Structure formats: structure tokens, C-alpha cells
PDB file of C-alpha atoms in Angstrom:
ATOM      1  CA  UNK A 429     257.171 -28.466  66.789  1.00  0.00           C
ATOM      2  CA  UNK A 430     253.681 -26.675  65.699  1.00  0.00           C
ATOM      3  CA  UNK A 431     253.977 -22.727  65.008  1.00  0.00           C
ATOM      4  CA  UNK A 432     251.736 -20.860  66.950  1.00  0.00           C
ATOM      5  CA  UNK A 433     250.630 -17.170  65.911  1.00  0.00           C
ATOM      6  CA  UNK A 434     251.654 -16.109  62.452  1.00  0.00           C
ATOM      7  CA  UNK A 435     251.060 -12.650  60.417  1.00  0.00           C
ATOM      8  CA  UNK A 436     248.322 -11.013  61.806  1.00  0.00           C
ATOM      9  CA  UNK A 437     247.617  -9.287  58.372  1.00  0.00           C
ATOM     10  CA  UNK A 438     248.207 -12.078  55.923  1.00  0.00           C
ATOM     11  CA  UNK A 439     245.802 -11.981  53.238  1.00  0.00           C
ATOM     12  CA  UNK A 440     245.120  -8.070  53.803  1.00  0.00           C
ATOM     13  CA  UNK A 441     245.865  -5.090  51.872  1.00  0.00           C
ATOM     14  CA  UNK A 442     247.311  -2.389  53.543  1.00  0.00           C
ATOM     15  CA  UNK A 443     244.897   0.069  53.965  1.00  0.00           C
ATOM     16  CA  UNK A 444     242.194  -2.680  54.221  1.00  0.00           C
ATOM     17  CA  UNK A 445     239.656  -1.900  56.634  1.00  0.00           C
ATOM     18  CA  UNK A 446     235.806  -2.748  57.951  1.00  0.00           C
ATOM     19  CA  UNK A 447     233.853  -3.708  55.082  1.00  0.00           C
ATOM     20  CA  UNK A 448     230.662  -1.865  55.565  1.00  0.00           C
ATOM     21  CA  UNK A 449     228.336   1.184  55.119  1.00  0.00           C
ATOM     22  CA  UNK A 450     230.074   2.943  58.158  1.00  0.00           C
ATOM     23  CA  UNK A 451     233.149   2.863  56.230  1.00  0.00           C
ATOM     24  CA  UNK A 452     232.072   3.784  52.579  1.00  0.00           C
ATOM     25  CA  UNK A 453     229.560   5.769  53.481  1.00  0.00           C
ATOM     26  CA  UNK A 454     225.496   5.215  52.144  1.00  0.00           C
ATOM     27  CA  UNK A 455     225.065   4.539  48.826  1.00  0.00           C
ATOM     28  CA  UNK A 456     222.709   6.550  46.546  1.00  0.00           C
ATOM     29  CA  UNK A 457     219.357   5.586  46.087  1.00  0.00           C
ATOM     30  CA  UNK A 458     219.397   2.971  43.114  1.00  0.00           C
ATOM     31  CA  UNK A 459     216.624   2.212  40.384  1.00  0.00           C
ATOM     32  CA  UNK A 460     216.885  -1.117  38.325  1.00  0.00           C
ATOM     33  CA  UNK A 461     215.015  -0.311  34.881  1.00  0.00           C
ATOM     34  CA  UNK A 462     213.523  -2.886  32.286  1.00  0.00           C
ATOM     35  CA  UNK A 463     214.903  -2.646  29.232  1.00  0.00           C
ATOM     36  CA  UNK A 464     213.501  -5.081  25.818  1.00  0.00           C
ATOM     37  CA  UNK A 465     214.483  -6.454  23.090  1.00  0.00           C
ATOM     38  CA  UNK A 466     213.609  -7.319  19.633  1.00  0.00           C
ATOM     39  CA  UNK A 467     215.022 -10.862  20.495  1.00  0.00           C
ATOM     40  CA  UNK A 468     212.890 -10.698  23.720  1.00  0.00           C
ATOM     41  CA  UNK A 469     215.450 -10.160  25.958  1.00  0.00           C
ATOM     42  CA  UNK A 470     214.934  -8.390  29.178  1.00  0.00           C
ATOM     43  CA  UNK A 471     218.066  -6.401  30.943  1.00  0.00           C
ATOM     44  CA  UNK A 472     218.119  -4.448  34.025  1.00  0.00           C
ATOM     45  CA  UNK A 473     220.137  -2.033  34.509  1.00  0.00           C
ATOM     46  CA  UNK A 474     220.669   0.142  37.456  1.00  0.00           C
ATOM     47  CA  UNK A 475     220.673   3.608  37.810  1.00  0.00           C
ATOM     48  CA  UNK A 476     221.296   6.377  40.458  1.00  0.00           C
ATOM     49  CA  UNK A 477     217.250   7.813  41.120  1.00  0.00           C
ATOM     50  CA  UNK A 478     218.755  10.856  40.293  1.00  0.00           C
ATOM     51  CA  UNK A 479     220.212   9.931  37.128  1.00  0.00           C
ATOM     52  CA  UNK A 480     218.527  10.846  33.246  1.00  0.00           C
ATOM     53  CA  UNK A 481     217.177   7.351  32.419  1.00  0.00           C
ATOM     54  CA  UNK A 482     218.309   6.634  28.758  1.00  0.00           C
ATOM     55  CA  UNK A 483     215.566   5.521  26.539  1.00  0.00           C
ATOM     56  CA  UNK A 484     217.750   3.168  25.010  1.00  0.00           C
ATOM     57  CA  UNK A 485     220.013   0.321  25.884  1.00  0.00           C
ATOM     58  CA  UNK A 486     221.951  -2.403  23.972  1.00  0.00           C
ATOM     59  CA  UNK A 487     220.823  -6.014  24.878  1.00  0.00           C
ATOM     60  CA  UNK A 488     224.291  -7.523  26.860  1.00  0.00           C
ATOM     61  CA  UNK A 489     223.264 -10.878  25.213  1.00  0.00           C
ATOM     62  CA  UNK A 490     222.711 -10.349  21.983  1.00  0.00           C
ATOM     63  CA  UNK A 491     223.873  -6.508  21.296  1.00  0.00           C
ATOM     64  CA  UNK A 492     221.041  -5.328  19.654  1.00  0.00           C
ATOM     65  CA  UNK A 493     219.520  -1.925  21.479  1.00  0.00           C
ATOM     66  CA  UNK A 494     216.782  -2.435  24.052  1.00  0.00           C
ATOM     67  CA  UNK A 495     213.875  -0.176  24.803  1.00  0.00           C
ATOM     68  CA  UNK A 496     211.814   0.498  27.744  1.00  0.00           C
ATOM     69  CA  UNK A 497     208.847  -0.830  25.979  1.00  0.00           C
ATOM     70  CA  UNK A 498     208.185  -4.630  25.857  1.00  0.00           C
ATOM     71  CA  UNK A 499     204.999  -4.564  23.245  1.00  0.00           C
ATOM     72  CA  UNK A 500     207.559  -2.534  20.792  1.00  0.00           C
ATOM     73  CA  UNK A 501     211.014  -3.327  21.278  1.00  0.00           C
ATOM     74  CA  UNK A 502     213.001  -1.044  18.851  1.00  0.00           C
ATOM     75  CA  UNK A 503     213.929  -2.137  15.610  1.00  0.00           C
ATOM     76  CA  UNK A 504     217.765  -4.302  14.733  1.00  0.00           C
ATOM     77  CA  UNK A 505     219.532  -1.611  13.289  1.00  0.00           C
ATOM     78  CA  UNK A 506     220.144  -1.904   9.264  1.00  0.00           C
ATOM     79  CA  UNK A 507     223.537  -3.314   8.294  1.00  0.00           C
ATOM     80  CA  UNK A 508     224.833  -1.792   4.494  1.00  0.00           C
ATOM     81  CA  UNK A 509     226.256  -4.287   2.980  1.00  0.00           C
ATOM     82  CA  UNK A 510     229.755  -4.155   2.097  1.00  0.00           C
ATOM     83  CA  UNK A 511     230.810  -1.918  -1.366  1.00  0.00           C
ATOM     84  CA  UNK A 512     233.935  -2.581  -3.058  1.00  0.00           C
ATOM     85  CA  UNK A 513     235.552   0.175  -4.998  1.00  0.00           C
ATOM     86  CA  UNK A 514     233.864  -0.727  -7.941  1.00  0.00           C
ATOM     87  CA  UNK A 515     230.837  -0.219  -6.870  1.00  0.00           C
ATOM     88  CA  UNK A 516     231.381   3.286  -5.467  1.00  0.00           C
ATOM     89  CA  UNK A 517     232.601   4.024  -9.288  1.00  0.00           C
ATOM     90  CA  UNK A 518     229.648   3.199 -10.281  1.00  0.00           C
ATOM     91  CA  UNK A 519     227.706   5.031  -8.287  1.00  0.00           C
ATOM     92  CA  UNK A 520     229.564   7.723  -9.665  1.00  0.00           C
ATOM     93  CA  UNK A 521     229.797   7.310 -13.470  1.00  0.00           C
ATOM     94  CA  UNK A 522     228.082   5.615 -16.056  1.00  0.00           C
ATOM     95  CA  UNK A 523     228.989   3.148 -18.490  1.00  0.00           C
ATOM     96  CA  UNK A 524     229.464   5.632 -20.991  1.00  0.00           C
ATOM     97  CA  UNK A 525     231.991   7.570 -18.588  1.00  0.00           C
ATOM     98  CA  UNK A 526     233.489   3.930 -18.024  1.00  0.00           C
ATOM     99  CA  UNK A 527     234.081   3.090 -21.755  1.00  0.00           C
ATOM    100  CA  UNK A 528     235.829   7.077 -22.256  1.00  0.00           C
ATOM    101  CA  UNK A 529     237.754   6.954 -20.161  1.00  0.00           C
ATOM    102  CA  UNK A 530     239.042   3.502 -20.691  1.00  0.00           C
ATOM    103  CA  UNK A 531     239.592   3.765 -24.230  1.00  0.00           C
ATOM    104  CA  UNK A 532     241.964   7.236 -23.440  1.00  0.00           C
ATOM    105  CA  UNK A 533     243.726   4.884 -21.053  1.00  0.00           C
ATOM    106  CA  UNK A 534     244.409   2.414 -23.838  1.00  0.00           C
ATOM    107  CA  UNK A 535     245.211   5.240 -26.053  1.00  0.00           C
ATOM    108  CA  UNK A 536     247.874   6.667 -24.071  1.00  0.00           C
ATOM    109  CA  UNK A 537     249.223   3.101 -22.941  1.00  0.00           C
ATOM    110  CA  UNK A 538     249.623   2.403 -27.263  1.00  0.00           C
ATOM    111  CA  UNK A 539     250.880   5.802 -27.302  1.00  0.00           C
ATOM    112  CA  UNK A 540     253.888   4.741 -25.201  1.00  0.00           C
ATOM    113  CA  UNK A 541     254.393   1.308 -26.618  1.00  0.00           C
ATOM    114  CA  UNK A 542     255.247   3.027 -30.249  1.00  0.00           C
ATOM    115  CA  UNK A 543     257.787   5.170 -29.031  1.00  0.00           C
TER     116      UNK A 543
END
């Protein structure tokens, strides 16, 4: 025995209606804009025509940022390497400082052995 008919709205959301510009509305004049980078990648990104145009943008392929200039892409940004805590100490005291104040650590540490 074959079924015949079935749920009209299978596969629907309710609420579902025409797809279509009648039914959204018009959309807003668009503007796709070139964007370079130092890699040589090109991305284009669109933007309302009435939207402030960034003058950067980062690369979606290889994150570095992109600029609306091809000849002169803007520069990979400078990664700081990582500092360990030593190394901020030193930044802030010399070797002198370093040696005082270890030797008053020593002291006191002696100091508290004898009693």
C-alpha cells in the first residue's frame, strides 16, 4: 500500500517563509575593498558604502594585518621575545645589587642555623 500526501511542512521552520528581497527587504549598497599583505595576500572584504573603511585589516590566511596598499603592505608586527623573571631583575638591578642582597640573605639564613 503506497502513502500518498505526507506533511506539507516537513523540512520547514515555523515561521519559514519566501526566500527573497520582497521578504527581507533591499539590502544596503555593498563595497568589496582590497586589502594586502606583507605575505602577498589579497582579502576582500565587504562593507556597507556607507560604512568608515578601516585602513587596516588582518590577512584571514595568514593573520598578519593587511593594508589598502599593494606596493607597501604594512609591516609583520614585532614579537618580544619571551622574559623570564630573571631577566626582569635584571633589568632592574645590577650585579652589585645582586651580590648585596644575596650575601644578607645568606647572612640571615646562618643567622638562623646557629640558634
Amino acid at each position: 500500500m503506497a502513502m500518498s500526501g505526507g506533511n506539507a511542512i516537513r523540512g520547514t521552520r515555523v515561521g519559514a517563509g519566501p526566500m527573497g528581497e520582497s521578504e527581507r527587504g533591499e539590502t544596503a549598497p555593498r563595497a568589496r575593498i582590497p586589502y594586502f599583505c606583507a605575505n602577498g595576500h589579497e582579502t576582500r572584504p565587504s562593507f556597507a558604502a556607507e560604512a568608515e573603511i578601516p585602513e587596516f585589516w588582518d590577512c584571514p590566511r595568514c593573520g598578519l594585518p593587511a593594508g589598502r596598499e599593494q606596493a607597501s603592505p604594512p609591516a609583520a608586527p614585532r614579537n618580544e621575545p619571551y622574559k623570564t623573571h630573571l631577566a626582569y631583575v635584571k633589568e632592574r638591578r645590577s650585579d652589585e645589587d645582586g651580590a648585596a642582597i644575596l650575601e644578607e640573605a645568606l647572612a640571615r639564613l646562618r643567622a638562623s642555623r646557629e640558634l
